[in-house]
Short mmCIF file of C-alpha atoms (C1' of nucleotides) in Angstrom, two decimals:
data_model
loop_
_atom_site.label_atom_id
_atom_site.label_comp_id
_atom_site.label_asym_id
_atom_site.label_seq_id
_atom_site.Cartn_x
_atom_site.Cartn_y
_atom_site.Cartn_z
CA UNK A 1 25.14 -8.91 44.76
CA UNK A 2 24.87 -5.93 47.06
CA UNK A 3 27.08 -2.88 46.44
CA UNK A 4 29.38 -1.50 49.13
CA UNK A 5 26.85 1.19 49.87
CA UNK A 6 23.99 -1.26 50.14
CA UNK A 7 26.11 -3.38 52.47
CA UNK A 8 26.68 -0.34 54.66
CA UNK A 9 22.96 0.34 54.94
CA UNK A 10 22.22 -3.28 55.81
CA UNK A 11 24.98 -3.29 58.42
CA UNK A 12 23.65 -0.05 59.93
CA UNK A 13 20.16 -1.49 60.12
CA UNK A 14 21.53 -4.64 61.77
CA UNK A 15 23.46 -2.70 64.38
CA UNK A 16 20.58 -0.32 65.16
CA UNK A 17 18.01 -3.09 65.51
CA UNK A 18 19.01 -6.72 66.04
CA UNK A 19 22.43 -6.21 67.59
CA UNK A 20 21.33 -3.40 69.88
CA UNK A 21 19.00 -5.88 71.54
CA UNK A 22 16.63 -3.03 72.25
CA UNK A 23 14.43 -2.61 69.17
CA UNK A 24 13.33 -4.35 66.03
CA UNK A 25 12.90 -1.46 63.58
CA UNK A 26 14.76 1.72 62.63
CA UNK A 27 13.45 5.09 61.42
CA UNK A 28 14.75 6.88 58.34
CA UNK A 29 16.34 9.75 60.30
CA UNK A 30 17.98 7.34 62.68
CA UNK A 31 19.63 5.45 59.83
CA UNK A 32 20.70 8.74 58.24
CA UNK A 33 22.33 9.88 61.48
CA UNK A 34 24.07 6.51 61.89
CA UNK A 35 25.55 6.66 58.39
CA UNK A 36 26.20 10.40 58.22
CA UNK A 37 24.00 11.01 55.17
CA UNK A 38 20.76 12.91 54.62
CA UNK A 39 17.34 11.35 55.27
CA UNK A 40 16.41 11.89 51.60
CA UNK A 41 19.32 9.68 50.57
CA UNK A 42 18.26 6.98 53.01
CA UNK A 43 14.72 7.14 51.68
CA UNK A 44 15.91 6.35 48.14
CA UNK A 45 18.00 3.47 49.40
CA UNK A 46 15.17 2.02 51.49
CA UNK A 47 13.04 1.76 48.34
CA UNK A 48 15.86 0.05 46.51
CA UNK A 49 16.57 -2.41 49.33
CA UNK A 50 12.86 -3.16 49.60
CA UNK A 51 12.71 -3.88 45.86
CA UNK A 52 15.59 -6.32 46.36
CA UNK A 53 13.70 -7.90 49.27
CA UNK A 54 16.53 -7.17 51.67
CA UNK A 55 14.40 -5.09 54.05
CA UNK A 56 10.80 -4.66 55.09
CA UNK A 57 9.58 -1.11 54.70
CA UNK A 58 6.32 0.76 54.09
CA UNK A 59 5.92 4.44 53.27
CA UNK A 60 6.13 6.57 56.43
CA UNK A 61 6.92 3.43 58.40
CA UNK A 62 10.03 2.00 60.02
CA UNK A 63 12.46 -0.46 58.46
CA UNK A 64 13.74 -3.90 59.42
CA UNK A 65 15.90 -6.58 57.80
CA UNK A 66 14.45 -9.57 55.98
CA UNK A 67 16.12 -12.95 56.33
CA UNK A 68 18.30 -12.41 53.27
CA UNK A 69 19.13 -8.84 54.31
CA UNK A 70 20.17 -10.08 57.73
CA UNK A 71 22.38 -12.71 56.16
CA UNK A 72 24.30 -10.09 54.20
CA UNK A 73 24.54 -7.77 57.20
CA UNK A 74 25.99 -10.52 59.39
CA UNK A 75 28.53 -11.42 56.72
CA UNK A 76 29.69 -7.81 56.62
CA UNK A 77 29.93 -7.69 60.41
CA UNK A 78 31.90 -10.95 60.34
CA UNK A 79 34.34 -9.58 57.81
CA UNK A 80 34.72 -6.29 59.67
CA UNK A 81 35.52 -7.97 62.98
CA UNK A 82 37.85 -10.58 61.50
CA UNK A 83 39.84 -7.87 59.75
CA UNK A 84 39.99 -5.86 62.97
CA UNK A 85 41.34 -8.92 64.73
CA UNK A 86 43.92 -9.45 61.98
CA UNK A 87 45.10 -5.85 62.12
CA UNK A 88 45.37 -5.95 65.90
CA UNK A 89 46.89 -9.39 66.39
CA UNK A 90 49.09 -9.82 63.33
CA UNK A 91 49.98 -6.31 62.21
CA UNK A 92 50.26 -4.73 65.67
CA UNK A 93 47.71 -1.99 65.00
CA UNK A 94 46.47 -0.33 68.16
CA UNK A 95 43.00 -0.92 69.51
CA UNK A 96 41.65 2.40 68.23
CA UNK A 97 43.18 2.32 64.74
CA UNK A 98 41.60 -0.88 63.48
CA UNK A 99 38.06 0.36 62.86
CA UNK A 100 38.61 2.80 59.98
CA UNK A 101 40.75 0.37 58.00
CA UNK A 102 38.30 -2.47 58.61
CA UNK A 103 35.52 -0.24 57.22
CA UNK A 104 37.26 -0.60 53.86
CA UNK A 105 38.35 -4.24 54.17
CA UNK A 106 34.86 -5.44 55.13
CA UNK A 107 33.70 -4.97 51.53
CA UNK A 108 36.27 -7.25 49.87
CA UNK A 109 34.28 -9.96 48.09
CA UNK A 110 35.84 -13.39 48.52
CA UNK A 111 34.31 -16.14 50.61
CA UNK A 112 37.56 -18.06 50.42
CA UNK A 113 39.57 -15.11 51.69
CA UNK A 114 37.46 -14.57 54.76
CA UNK A 115 37.27 -18.25 55.68
CA UNK A 116 41.03 -18.61 55.29
CA UNK A 117 41.56 -15.47 57.34
CA UNK A 118 39.30 -16.94 60.03
CA UNK A 119 41.43 -20.11 60.11
CA UNK A 120 44.68 -18.08 60.08
CA UNK A 121 43.48 -16.23 63.19
CA UNK A 122 42.42 -19.54 64.76
CA UNK A 123 38.67 -18.84 64.70
CA UNK A 124 38.55 -15.94 67.16
CA UNK A 125 35.31 -15.38 69.11
CA UNK A 126 35.88 -11.68 69.87
CA UNK A 127 37.36 -8.72 68.02
CA UNK A 128 39.77 -6.24 69.72
CA UNK A 129 36.79 -4.22 70.99
CA UNK A 130 35.33 -7.30 72.70
CA UNK A 131 32.46 -7.64 70.22
CA UNK A 132 31.50 -11.16 69.18
CA UNK A 133 32.46 -12.36 65.71
CA UNK A 134 29.81 -14.27 63.72
CA UNK A 135 30.98 -17.74 62.66
CA UNK A 136 31.12 -19.06 59.08
CA UNK A 137 27.50 -20.20 59.33
CA UNK A 138 26.38 -16.66 60.15
CA UNK A 139 25.59 -17.40 63.78
CA UNK A 140 26.28 -14.61 66.23
CA UNK A 141 26.04 -14.56 70.00
CA UNK A 142 24.50 -11.27 71.10
CA UNK A 143 25.74 -9.92 74.43
CA UNK A 144 24.03 -7.24 76.44
CA UNK A 145 25.55 -4.96 79.05
CA UNK A 146 23.64 -4.50 82.30
CA UNK A 147 24.20 -4.53 86.05
CA UNK A 148 24.57 -7.69 88.06
CA UNK A 149 21.31 -6.78 89.82
CA UNK A 150 19.43 -7.26 86.57
CA UNK A 151 20.86 -10.70 85.76
CA UNK A 152 18.49 -13.65 85.99
CA UNK A 153 18.92 -16.46 88.50
CA UNK A 154 20.85 -19.41 87.13
CA UNK A 155 22.60 -17.34 84.43
CA UNK A 156 26.30 -16.89 83.89
CA UNK A 157 27.81 -13.57 82.91
CA UNK A 158 31.12 -11.72 82.69
CA UNK A 159 32.13 -8.69 84.74
CA UNK A 160 33.25 -5.84 82.51
CA UNK A 161 33.30 -2.85 84.86
CA UNK A 162 32.06 -1.03 87.94
CA UNK A 163 29.86 2.00 88.51
CA UNK A 164 31.21 3.00 91.93
CA UNK A 165 34.90 3.83 92.12
CA UNK A 166 35.26 4.38 95.85
CA UNK A 167 38.08 2.58 97.66
CA UNK A 168 35.62 0.91 99.99
CA UNK A 169 33.64 -0.55 97.13
CA UNK A 170 36.68 -1.66 95.14
CA UNK A 171 38.18 -3.39 98.17
CA UNK A 172 34.95 -5.27 98.65
CA UNK A 173 34.99 -6.21 94.94
CA UNK A 174 38.48 -7.59 95.39
CA UNK A 175 37.63 -9.51 98.50
CA UNK A 176 34.89 -11.36 96.62
CA UNK A 177 37.37 -12.47 93.96
CA UNK A 178 35.85 -10.22 91.31
CA UNK A 179 37.82 -8.55 88.52
CA UNK A 180 37.42 -7.52 84.90
CA UNK A 181 36.55 -10.53 82.71
CA UNK A 182 35.71 -12.66 85.73
CA UNK A 183 32.83 -15.09 85.17
CA UNK A 184 29.97 -14.80 87.65
CA UNK A 185 26.99 -17.10 88.14
CA UNK A 186 23.83 -15.94 89.91
CA UNK A 187 22.73 -18.76 92.22
CA UNK A 188 19.71 -17.47 94.11
CA UNK A 189 17.89 -14.51 95.60
CA UNK A 190 16.60 -14.53 99.18
CA UNK A 191 12.97 -13.32 99.30
CA UNK A 192 13.45 -12.29 102.91
CA UNK A 193 16.26 -9.73 102.58
CA UNK A 194 16.88 -9.60 98.80
CA UNK A 195 20.49 -10.79 99.19
CA UNK A 196 21.92 -12.39 96.05
CA UNK A 197 24.06 -15.50 96.09
CA UNK A 198 26.78 -15.51 93.43
CA UNK A 199 29.40 -18.05 92.49
CA UNK A 200 32.88 -16.79 91.61
CA UNK A 201 35.74 -19.21 91.08
CA UNK A 202 33.69 -22.01 92.68
CA UNK A 203 33.20 -19.99 95.87
CA UNK A 204 29.73 -18.83 96.86
CA UNK A 205 29.09 -15.45 98.49
CA UNK A 206 26.08 -13.32 99.27
CA UNK A 207 25.92 -9.72 98.09
CA UNK A 208 23.45 -6.89 98.61
CA UNK A 209 21.28 -5.43 95.83
CA UNK A 210 23.17 -2.15 96.29
CA UNK A 211 26.46 -3.93 95.60
CA UNK A 212 25.05 -5.83 92.61
CA UNK A 213 23.78 -2.61 91.12
CA UNK A 214 27.34 -1.28 90.89
CA UNK A 215 28.81 -4.23 89.02
CA UNK A 216 28.54 -3.90 85.24
CA UNK A 217 28.28 -7.21 83.45
CA UNK A 218 27.91 -8.56 79.96
CA UNK A 219 25.74 -11.57 79.33
CA UNK A 220 24.91 -13.68 76.33
CA UNK A 221 21.45 -12.57 75.33
CA UNK A 222 20.72 -14.91 72.45
CA UNK A 223 22.12 -16.58 69.34
CA UNK A 224 21.27 -14.75 66.10
CA UNK A 225 20.20 -16.82 63.09
CA UNK B 1 42.99 11.40 46.04
CA UNK B 2 42.52 9.14 43.03
CA UNK B 3 39.40 6.93 42.85
CA UNK B 4 39.68 3.15 42.43
CA UNK B 5 38.92 3.56 38.74
CA UNK B 6 41.53 6.26 38.28
CA UNK B 7 44.05 4.05 40.04
CA UNK B 8 43.24 1.24 37.63
CA UNK B 9 43.86 3.47 34.61
CA UNK B 10 47.17 4.69 36.04
CA UNK B 11 48.25 1.12 36.80
CA UNK B 12 47.31 0.01 33.28
CA UNK B 13 49.31 2.86 31.77
CA UNK B 14 52.28 1.98 33.98
CA UNK B 15 52.21 -1.68 32.96
CA UNK B 16 51.77 -0.94 29.25
CA UNK B 17 54.57 1.61 29.15
CA UNK B 18 57.24 1.82 31.86
CA UNK B 19 57.05 -1.72 33.17
CA UNK B 20 56.90 -3.31 29.74
CA UNK B 21 60.31 -1.81 29.06
CA UNK B 22 59.39 -1.56 25.39
CA UNK B 23 57.56 1.73 24.95
CA UNK B 24 56.95 5.05 26.58
CA UNK B 25 53.38 5.84 25.50
CA UNK B 26 50.07 4.02 25.15
CA UNK B 27 47.21 4.52 22.68
CA UNK B 28 43.57 4.88 23.70
CA UNK B 29 42.50 1.56 22.15
CA UNK B 30 45.38 -0.24 23.78
CA UNK B 31 44.39 1.02 27.21
CA UNK B 32 40.76 0.11 26.53
CA UNK B 33 41.75 -3.45 25.55
CA UNK B 34 43.96 -3.77 28.64
CA UNK B 35 41.14 -2.70 30.97
CA UNK B 36 38.26 -4.36 29.14
CA UNK B 37 36.31 -1.12 28.56
CA UNK B 38 35.38 0.83 25.42
CA UNK B 39 37.75 3.40 23.89
CA UNK B 40 35.11 6.11 24.40
CA UNK B 41 35.27 5.48 28.15
CA UNK B 42 39.04 5.66 28.14
CA UNK B 43 38.91 8.93 26.22
CA UNK B 44 36.82 10.54 28.97
CA UNK B 45 39.16 9.29 31.65
CA UNK B 46 42.27 10.50 29.81
CA UNK B 47 40.88 14.03 29.84
CA UNK B 48 40.14 13.75 33.53
CA UNK B 49 43.58 12.38 34.38
CA UNK B 50 45.20 15.09 32.29
CA UNK B 51 43.22 17.75 34.17
CA UNK B 52 44.57 16.24 37.40
CA UNK B 53 48.11 16.35 35.94
CA UNK B 54 48.52 12.60 36.38
CA UNK B 55 49.18 11.92 32.69
CA UNK B 56 50.44 13.69 29.59
CA UNK B 57 47.98 13.55 26.72
CA UNK B 58 47.04 15.58 23.63
CA UNK B 59 43.99 15.07 21.42
CA UNK B 60 44.56 12.23 18.92
CA UNK B 61 47.90 11.54 20.59
CA UNK B 62 49.26 8.84 22.89
CA UNK B 63 49.36 8.97 26.70
CA UNK B 64 52.10 8.66 29.30
CA UNK B 65 52.37 9.06 33.07
CA UNK B 66 53.61 12.22 34.74
CA UNK B 67 55.80 11.99 37.82
CA UNK B 68 52.82 12.15 40.18
CA UNK B 69 50.83 9.69 38.07
CA UNK B 70 53.73 7.26 38.14
CA UNK B 71 53.98 7.59 41.91
CA UNK B 72 50.35 6.54 42.35
CA UNK B 73 50.68 3.71 39.81
CA UNK B 74 53.72 2.27 41.60
CA UNK B 75 51.93 2.43 44.96
CA UNK B 76 49.03 0.44 43.50
CA UNK B 77 51.43 -2.13 42.02
CA UNK B 78 53.19 -2.37 45.38
CA UNK B 79 49.92 -2.99 47.18
CA UNK B 80 48.76 -5.53 44.61
CA UNK B 81 51.95 -7.58 44.84
CA UNK B 82 52.23 -7.42 48.61
CA UNK B 83 48.64 -8.64 48.98
CA UNK B 84 49.34 -11.44 46.49
CA UNK B 85 52.32 -12.45 48.57
CA UNK B 86 50.23 -12.38 51.74
CA UNK B 87 47.49 -14.53 50.22
CA UNK B 88 50.02 -17.02 48.91
CA UNK B 89 52.39 -17.24 51.87
CA UNK B 90 50.12 -16.73 54.86
CA UNK B 91 46.67 -17.86 53.72
CA UNK B 92 47.78 -20.74 51.48
CA UNK B 93 46.04 -19.44 48.36
CA UNK B 94 47.27 -21.09 45.19
CA UNK B 95 49.46 -19.30 42.69
CA UNK B 96 46.60 -18.69 40.25
CA UNK B 97 43.96 -17.56 42.77
CA UNK B 98 45.78 -14.58 44.24
CA UNK B 99 45.36 -12.12 41.38
CA UNK B 100 41.59 -11.56 41.40
CA UNK B 101 41.45 -11.00 45.15
CA UNK B 102 44.48 -8.68 45.05
CA UNK B 103 42.66 -6.63 42.39
CA UNK B 104 40.26 -5.63 45.15
CA UNK B 105 42.74 -5.36 48.01
CA UNK B 106 45.11 -3.08 46.05
CA UNK B 107 42.66 -0.18 46.49
CA UNK B 108 42.52 -0.18 50.29
CA UNK B 109 43.72 3.24 51.38
CA UNK B 110 46.06 3.03 54.38
CA UNK B 111 49.76 3.74 54.21
CA UNK B 112 50.17 2.24 57.65
CA UNK B 113 48.45 -0.98 56.62
CA UNK B 114 50.64 -1.59 53.62
CA UNK B 115 53.89 -0.77 55.41
CA UNK B 116 52.95 -3.06 58.29
CA UNK B 117 51.97 -5.79 55.85
CA UNK B 118 55.35 -5.37 54.15
CA UNK B 119 57.12 -5.83 57.50
CA UNK B 120 54.86 -8.80 58.41
CA UNK B 121 55.92 -10.51 55.18
CA UNK B 122 59.57 -9.61 55.89
CA UNK B 123 59.98 -7.18 52.99
CA UNK B 124 59.61 -9.59 50.08
CA UNK B 125 61.30 -8.72 46.77
CA UNK B 126 59.07 -10.84 44.52
CA UNK B 127 55.38 -11.75 44.43
CA UNK B 128 54.17 -15.35 43.77
CA UNK B 129 54.32 -14.72 40.01
CA UNK B 130 57.98 -13.70 40.23
CA UNK B 131 57.28 -10.02 39.60
CA UNK B 132 59.30 -7.51 41.58
CA UNK B 133 57.61 -5.62 44.42
CA UNK B 134 58.28 -1.87 44.67
CA UNK B 135 59.73 -0.86 48.05
CA UNK B 136 58.24 1.70 50.45
CA UNK B 137 60.13 4.50 48.66
CA UNK B 138 58.45 3.60 45.38
CA UNK B 139 61.58 2.14 43.81
CA UNK B 140 61.07 -0.81 41.51
CA UNK B 141 63.58 -2.99 39.69
CA UNK B 142 62.29 -3.60 36.19
CA UNK B 143 63.17 -6.94 34.62
CA UNK B 144 62.87 -7.64 30.93
CA UNK B 145 62.57 -10.98 29.18
CA UNK B 146 64.72 -11.51 26.11
CA UNK B 147 67.08 -14.09 24.60
CA UNK B 148 70.62 -14.56 25.78
CA UNK B 149 71.78 -13.34 22.34
CA UNK B 150 70.37 -9.91 23.12
CA UNK B 151 72.05 -9.53 26.51
CA UNK B 152 74.84 -6.94 26.76
CA UNK B 153 78.46 -7.86 27.52
CA UNK B 154 79.32 -7.71 31.19
CA UNK B 155 75.70 -8.10 32.31
CA UNK B 156 74.27 -10.77 34.57
CA UNK B 157 70.90 -12.35 33.93
CA UNK B 158 68.72 -15.29 34.94
CA UNK B 159 67.64 -18.14 32.66
CA UNK B 160 63.86 -18.57 32.70
CA UNK B 161 63.19 -20.85 29.71
CA UNK B 162 64.14 -22.17 26.28
CA UNK B 163 62.76 -21.71 22.78
CA UNK B 164 63.98 -24.98 21.29
CA UNK B 165 62.73 -28.18 22.90
CA UNK B 166 64.71 -30.76 20.94
CA UNK B 167 66.63 -33.40 22.87
CA UNK B 168 69.89 -32.35 21.21
CA UNK B 169 69.49 -28.77 22.35
CA UNK B 170 68.38 -29.64 25.87
CA UNK B 171 71.32 -32.00 26.37
CA UNK B 172 73.65 -29.23 25.32
CA UNK B 173 71.92 -26.87 27.76
CA UNK B 174 72.49 -29.40 30.52
CA UNK B 175 76.11 -29.94 29.64
CA UNK B 176 76.79 -26.23 30.04
CA UNK B 177 75.36 -26.31 33.56
CA UNK B 178 72.30 -24.29 32.56
CA UNK B 179 68.85 -24.70 34.14
CA UNK B 180 65.81 -22.63 35.08
CA UNK B 181 66.73 -19.82 37.49
CA UNK B 182 70.45 -20.26 36.80
CA UNK B 183 72.44 -17.03 36.82
CA UNK B 184 74.45 -16.36 33.65
CA UNK B 185 77.06 -13.67 33.00
CA UNK B 186 77.99 -12.60 29.48
CA UNK B 187 81.79 -12.24 29.39
CA UNK B 188 82.66 -11.37 25.80
CA UNK B 189 81.84 -11.69 22.14
CA UNK B 190 84.48 -12.71 19.57
CA UNK B 191 84.38 -10.36 16.57
CA UNK B 192 85.92 -13.07 14.39
CA UNK B 193 83.24 -15.80 14.69
CA UNK B 194 80.58 -14.20 16.89
CA UNK B 195 80.97 -16.82 19.62
CA UNK B 196 79.81 -15.66 23.05
CA UNK B 197 81.66 -16.40 26.26
CA UNK B 198 79.41 -16.97 29.24
CA UNK B 199 80.11 -17.70 32.87
CA UNK B 200 77.92 -20.23 34.63
CA UNK B 201 78.75 -21.39 38.16
CA UNK B 202 82.26 -19.89 37.85
CA UNK B 203 82.95 -21.95 34.70
CA UNK B 204 83.45 -20.20 31.38
CA UNK B 205 82.18 -21.65 28.08
CA UNK B 206 81.75 -20.42 24.54
CA UNK B 207 78.37 -20.67 22.81
CA UNK B 208 77.14 -19.93 19.31
CA UNK B 209 74.68 -17.10 18.48
CA UNK B 210 72.24 -19.80 17.37
CA UNK B 211 72.42 -21.38 20.83
CA UNK B 212 72.14 -18.05 22.64
CA UNK B 213 69.06 -17.18 20.64
CA UNK B 214 67.22 -20.17 22.11
CA UNK B 215 67.86 -19.38 25.76
CA UNK B 216 65.21 -17.11 27.27
CA UNK B 217 66.48 -14.91 30.06
CA UNK B 218 65.27 -12.24 32.40
CA UNK B 219 67.52 -9.33 33.26
CA UNK B 220 67.31 -6.30 35.48
CA UNK B 221 66.67 -3.48 33.08
CA UNK B 222 66.67 -0.50 35.40
CA UNK B 223 65.51 0.91 38.71
CA UNK B 224 62.29 2.91 38.38
CA UNK B 225 62.02 6.23 40.23
"C1'" DT C 1 -8.47 19.75 69.43
"C1'" DA C 2 -5.38 22.89 67.28
"C1'" DA C 3 -0.82 24.27 66.68
"C1'" DT C 4 3.86 23.01 66.60
"C1'" DT C 5 7.60 20.02 66.03
"C1'" DT C 6 9.57 15.90 64.37
"C1'" DT C 7 9.91 12.66 60.92
"C1'" DG C 8 9.63 11.12 56.33
"C1'" DT C 9 8.95 11.90 51.10
"C1'" DT C 10 9.29 13.96 46.58
"C1'" DA C 11 11.26 16.41 42.77
"C1'" DG C 12 15.05 17.98 40.56
"C1'" DA C 13 20.05 18.40 40.24
"C1'" DC C 14 24.80 16.65 40.11
"C1'" DA C 15 29.16 13.79 39.61
"C1'" DA C 16 31.30 9.44 38.39
"C1'" DA C 17 31.83 5.77 35.28
"C1'" DT C 18 30.09 3.43 31.89
"C1'" DC C 19 27.72 2.47 27.29
"C1'" DT C 20 26.25 2.97 21.96
"C1'" DA C 21 26.29 5.14 17.69
"C1'" DA C 22 27.92 8.51 14.83
"C1'" DC C 23 31.73 11.22 13.47
"C1'" DA C 24 36.79 12.73 12.79
"C1'" DT C 25 41.60 11.98 12.15
"C1'" DA C 26 45.70 9.33 11.10
"C1'" DT C 27 47.98 5.54 8.99
"C1'" DA C 28 48.56 1.93 5.68
"C1'" DT C 29 47.95 0.05 1.17
"C1'" DA C 30 46.89 -0.37 -3.57
"C1'" DT D 1 47.70 10.08 -4.23
"C1'" DA D 2 43.28 8.16 -3.36
"C1'" DT D 3 40.96 4.88 -0.81
"C1'" DA D 4 40.45 1.79 2.94
"C1'" DT D 5 41.35 0.59 7.58
"C1'" DA D 6 42.58 1.54 12.15
"C1'" DT D 7 42.43 4.62 15.79
"C1'" DG D 8 40.47 8.24 18.46
"C1'" DT D 9 36.54 11.61 19.71
"C1'" DT D 10 31.95 13.38 20.55
"C1'" DA D 11 27.18 13.49 21.90
"C1'" DG D 12 23.70 11.65 24.32
"C1'" DA D 13 21.92 8.07 27.46
"C1'" DT D 14 22.12 5.18 31.77
"C1'" DT D 15 23.09 3.78 36.63
"C1'" DT D 16 24.47 4.74 41.30
"C1'" DG D 17 24.72 7.46 45.17
"C1'" DT D 18 24.52 11.73 46.79
"C1'" DC D 19 22.59 16.52 47.63
"C1'" DT D 20 18.98 20.68 48.55
"C1'" DA D 21 14.61 22.58 48.98
"C1'" DA D 22 9.93 22.09 49.23
"C1'" DC D 23 6.23 19.40 50.78
"C1'" DA D 24 3.41 15.76 53.52
"C1'" DA D 25 2.39 12.96 57.40
"C1'" DA D 26 2.72 11.70 62.20
"C1'" DA D 27 3.58 12.68 66.88
"C1'" DT D 28 3.73 15.81 70.67
"C1'" DT D 29 2.27 19.51 73.39
"C1'" DA D 30 -0.21 23.46 74.83
#
DNA sequence: TAATTTTGTTAGACAAATCTAACATATATA
DNA sequence: TATATATGTTAGATTTGTCTAACAAAATTA
């Protein structure tokens, strides 16, 4: 069984690599900065985690999770986010207070506890920060933030913000039926003038690339494990 | 701030001494047996806790809690019993499963969490084992188990069991209106024949010392802190 | 390519909590 | 009271997780 500290290293590695969606390995200094410890300390732990076959690591190289390391990391993330949801929904903690307490609660060892908590909260999909919660099987939908311009044709996504805050732009946003949390589907792209067809609330509209570039969306990237 | 381990030693000392209602100090071996560690380990910790002014202790002597040590111990007991109540009432854990998980949860450091949990559970007075839960001020009603013969005149207590299991005795118990959880008040004691007058459900009856000796009761001993 | 900077490693130290084995003191018993 | 038993202490070792300071390798830049 992994110690609290080991769990924290595995979680850090998971968040830096897999969940970031942007890289597959992490450097020693990077992990140290993420955890607020010294690189020397991380180095010792990397050797230990390698010996336990929880990470892949070679001297002077970068680190990544093995299958069993990833499993533990996802369990910790699941516990963290379920506890955050509990604190927020049931105990009326505010959005910004839940994290520090969940940092402690995530290390409580009891499979039964966490599965019962999951049921008590009615199997939530998102924590109070909007991050996805892994299910009991350890499956986790990874979402990535980007602009609507970058979304692929045929994909669905969720609007989570705007880049431009001018009145003109926001009025246009409104007119198209767009708002925070609104689901958007990209239908097509015209080769001739680059206009993008989107579907919002079953209505189809065309928007310019310039407009699309100012809509921040979140889309499901992949399913982990 | 006390470490998890220090908290466990303080809690053990509290339970052995103050909460037991029977003694005011604990020996090194006794503490070791209670915690499942070796006396040598306890000895080291006693020195440390003394240095932190959390206990009173002299070489080759017995140990007891100081005011600040007691405060911490009661907070840990409060957390333990509130978490047990949460697991039992909200997550449908069974009576005998709650303890081991609460042993972990009792060390979570967040005053806000425990006070909100208390409110969420509607300020319970007892945990699933029937033990009293200290309130937010650190006050705790201590109950002591003894026989009805030992109860003082004028005091109220609660029947929690019997010593004799013969049919004759149990029928007599029934006839007097006694049962588990029944409140009993000791009215008087006759100097002439030692008979004891008790009040049960507003009816007064006389019982013999032999009878009283076979009724196990729980009574509020005092209010701690 | 050579020098500099960034990144990673090693060695040695420390604190916390535990152990075992040997020793010391206190209490009980013959 | 002398011995035996129970209780408590000490010294030295171990594990875990951390540090600092010195060193080594890799990457970047002039």
